[in-house]
Amino acid sequence: MDQRDTPSWVTIELTSLGEQKILDGTLEKTLRKDLGVTQSHPIFIPVHVHRRKQRVTAITLVEGYVFVSSHLPETTFFALENKAYVSRVLSSKSVSGIRTLHTVSDNHIQKLKAQLLNMIASKIMPGMRVRAVSGTFRTLIGDVVGVEDGVAQVLFRLR
């Protein structure tokens, strides 16, 4: 397989406004709108934000950056640099002055996702109330009854 055919990710550096958009939960929606992509286009924000009442807690793996699947024209990414929430799109300039995107391999992004999940799991302790965000039980609230080897056991009370 040609290396150019493997999935890769564009790295976007955020401004403080972009980091605020992570905390208020609007960054992904804003990026999708500005890039003109649907929900199916992969975006990885290496931060987990937890809201409880008035308190916001963020578990950050890579501060100030977001990764977007590279399957778009380069000019689409460079247009983001005109947005107040983007500092720059990581790239290099050739001798002729043409900019080329710097990309990160899909393998590296998958490792980052696993690291973030481990960081989130390390904060989960027995007795906590949690909400399932995916799978069959998504949206159900349950109680953590045990944590072993990074896996939480959750009790969901059903009628």
Short mmCIF file of C-alpha atoms in Angstrom, two decimals:
data_model
loop_
_atom_site.label_atom_id
_atom_site.label_comp_id
_atom_site.label_asym_id
_atom_site.label_seq_id
_atom_site.Cartn_x
_atom_site.Cartn_y
_atom_site.Cartn_z
CA MET A 1 0.00 0.00 0.00
CA ASP A 2 1.23 3.47 -0.90
CA GLN A 3 1.94 5.60 2.23
CA ARG A 4 -0.11 8.41 0.66
CA ASP A 5 -3.20 6.18 0.87
CA THR A 6 -3.01 5.64 4.64
CA PRO A 7 -5.23 7.85 6.81
CA SER A 8 -3.51 10.91 8.20
CA TRP A 9 -4.48 13.89 10.33
CA VAL A 10 -3.85 17.61 9.99
CA THR A 11 -2.73 19.41 13.15
CA ILE A 12 -4.42 22.72 13.91
CA GLU A 13 -3.04 25.03 16.59
CA LEU A 14 -5.70 26.90 18.51
CA THR A 15 -5.82 30.39 19.97
CA SER A 16 -7.11 30.98 23.49
CA LEU A 17 -10.56 31.45 21.92
CA GLY A 18 -10.24 27.98 20.37
CA GLU A 19 -9.31 26.51 23.74
CA GLN A 20 -12.34 28.23 25.27
CA LYS A 21 -14.51 26.66 22.55
CA ILE A 22 -13.25 23.25 23.72
CA LEU A 23 -14.40 24.00 27.26
CA ASP A 24 -17.80 25.31 26.22
CA GLY A 25 -18.32 22.38 23.83
CA THR A 26 -18.62 24.37 20.58
CA LEU A 27 -15.26 23.72 18.87
CA GLU A 28 -16.23 20.58 16.97
CA LYS A 29 -19.45 22.10 15.63
CA THR A 30 -17.63 25.28 14.61
CA LEU A 31 -14.87 23.31 12.86
CA ARG A 32 -17.39 21.18 10.98
CA LYS A 33 -19.25 24.29 9.80
CA ASP A 34 -16.07 26.11 8.74
CA LEU A 35 -14.63 23.03 6.98
CA GLY A 36 -17.97 22.16 5.37
CA VAL A 37 -17.93 18.57 6.63
CA THR A 38 -20.55 16.27 8.12
CA GLN A 39 -20.58 14.35 11.42
CA SER A 40 -18.88 11.43 9.69
CA HIS A 41 -15.65 13.36 9.04
CA PRO A 42 -13.16 12.44 11.81
CA ILE A 43 -12.11 15.17 14.23
CA PHE A 44 -10.06 14.42 17.36
CA ILE A 45 -9.97 16.94 20.18
CA PRO A 46 -7.43 15.58 22.70
CA VAL A 47 -9.38 16.85 25.69
CA HIS A 48 -12.17 15.28 27.73
CA VAL A 49 -14.52 17.86 29.25
CA HIS A 50 -16.75 16.87 32.13
CA ARG A 51 -19.57 19.14 33.29
CA ARG A 52 -21.26 18.75 36.63
CA LYS A 53 -23.65 21.46 37.75
CA GLN A 54 -21.68 24.72 37.42
CA ARG A 55 -18.26 23.05 37.43
CA VAL A 56 -16.26 22.19 34.31
CA THR A 57 -13.33 19.78 34.54
CA ALA A 58 -11.00 19.17 31.61
CA ILE A 59 -8.60 16.26 31.21
CA THR A 60 -6.11 17.45 28.60
CA LEU A 61 -3.72 15.24 26.67
CA VAL A 62 -2.39 17.78 24.14
CA GLU A 63 -3.08 21.39 25.03
CA GLY A 64 -3.87 23.90 22.30
CA TYR A 65 -4.24 21.52 19.36
CA VAL A 66 -6.95 19.65 17.47
CA PHE A 67 -6.55 17.00 14.76
CA VAL A 68 -8.73 16.70 11.65
CA SER A 69 -8.71 13.90 9.09
CA SER A 70 -6.72 15.11 6.08
CA HIS A 71 -9.20 14.04 3.39
CA LEU A 72 -9.96 17.61 2.30
CA PRO A 73 -8.25 20.06 -0.03
CA GLU A 74 -5.28 21.81 1.58
CA THR A 75 -6.82 25.21 0.85
CA THR A 76 -9.79 24.28 3.03
CA PHE A 77 -7.47 23.83 6.00
CA PHE A 78 -5.47 26.98 5.27
CA ALA A 79 -8.71 29.01 5.17
CA LEU A 80 -9.13 28.20 8.88
CA GLU A 81 -6.21 30.51 9.63
CA ASN A 82 -8.59 33.41 8.97
CA LYS A 83 -10.75 32.30 11.90
CA ALA A 84 -10.28 33.87 15.35
CA TYR A 85 -10.09 30.48 17.07
CA VAL A 86 -7.21 29.12 14.92
CA SER A 87 -3.63 30.26 15.40
CA ARG A 88 -2.21 28.26 12.49
CA VAL A 89 -2.40 25.04 10.52
CA LEU A 90 0.90 23.18 10.81
CA SER A 91 2.66 23.22 7.45
CA SER A 92 5.95 23.97 5.76
CA LYS A 93 6.82 26.20 2.83
CA SER A 94 8.87 24.90 -0.07
CA VAL A 95 11.56 26.88 -1.85
CA SER A 96 8.96 27.84 -4.46
CA GLY A 97 6.70 29.21 -1.69
CA ILE A 98 4.05 26.49 -1.84
CA ARG A 99 2.76 25.40 1.55
CA THR A 100 2.42 21.71 2.36
CA LEU A 101 0.43 20.37 5.27
CA HIS A 102 2.26 18.54 8.05
CA THR A 103 0.28 15.43 8.89
CA VAL A 104 0.27 12.94 11.72
CA SER A 105 -0.22 9.23 11.05
CA ASP A 106 -3.46 7.52 11.99
CA ASN A 107 -1.45 5.09 14.12
CA HIS A 108 -0.15 7.99 16.23
CA ILE A 109 -3.66 9.44 16.65
CA GLN A 110 -5.00 6.04 17.75
CA LYS A 111 -2.26 5.91 20.41
CA LEU A 112 -3.22 9.41 21.58
CA LYS A 113 -6.87 8.36 21.82
CA ALA A 114 -5.89 5.33 23.91
CA GLN A 115 -3.77 7.54 26.21
CA LEU A 116 -6.69 9.92 26.70
CA LEU A 117 -9.01 7.02 27.54
CA ASN A 118 -6.49 5.77 30.11
CA MET A 119 -6.29 9.23 31.65
CA ILE A 120 -10.10 9.40 31.89
CA ALA A 121 -10.31 5.88 33.33
CA SER A 122 -7.72 6.70 35.98
CA LYS A 123 -10.06 9.42 37.31
CA ILE A 124 -13.00 6.99 37.70
CA MET A 125 -13.41 5.54 41.18
CA PRO A 126 -15.95 3.28 42.88
CA GLY A 127 -18.94 5.18 44.17
CA MET A 128 -18.97 7.73 41.34
CA ARG A 129 -22.05 8.33 39.24
CA VAL A 130 -21.33 8.10 35.52
CA ARG A 131 -23.26 8.43 32.27
CA ALA A 132 -22.69 6.06 29.35
CA VAL A 133 -21.92 8.07 26.22
CA SER A 134 -21.99 5.27 23.63
CA GLY A 135 -23.21 1.74 23.11
CA THR A 136 -26.44 0.03 24.09
CA PHE A 137 -26.69 1.86 27.42
CA ARG A 138 -25.83 5.33 26.07
CA THR A 139 -27.46 8.12 28.11
CA LEU A 140 -28.11 5.83 31.10
CA ILE A 141 -26.72 6.91 34.45
CA GLY A 142 -25.13 4.30 36.70
CA ASP A 143 -22.90 3.82 39.72
CA VAL A 144 -19.30 2.65 39.47
CA VAL A 145 -19.05 -0.47 41.64
CA GLY A 146 -15.47 -1.38 40.82
CA VAL A 147 -12.43 -0.54 38.71
CA GLU A 148 -9.86 -3.15 37.68
CA ASP A 149 -7.08 -2.85 35.09
CA GLY A 150 -8.54 0.41 33.78
CA VAL A 151 -12.00 -1.08 33.25
CA ALA A 152 -14.92 0.31 35.25
CA GLN A 153 -17.79 -1.93 36.32
CA VAL A 154 -20.99 0.11 36.31
CA LEU A 155 -24.33 -0.84 37.83
CA PHE A 156 -27.32 0.45 35.86
CA ARG A 157 -30.60 0.22 37.75
CA LEU A 158 -33.47 -0.54 35.37
CA ARG A 159 -37.16 -0.67 36.13
#
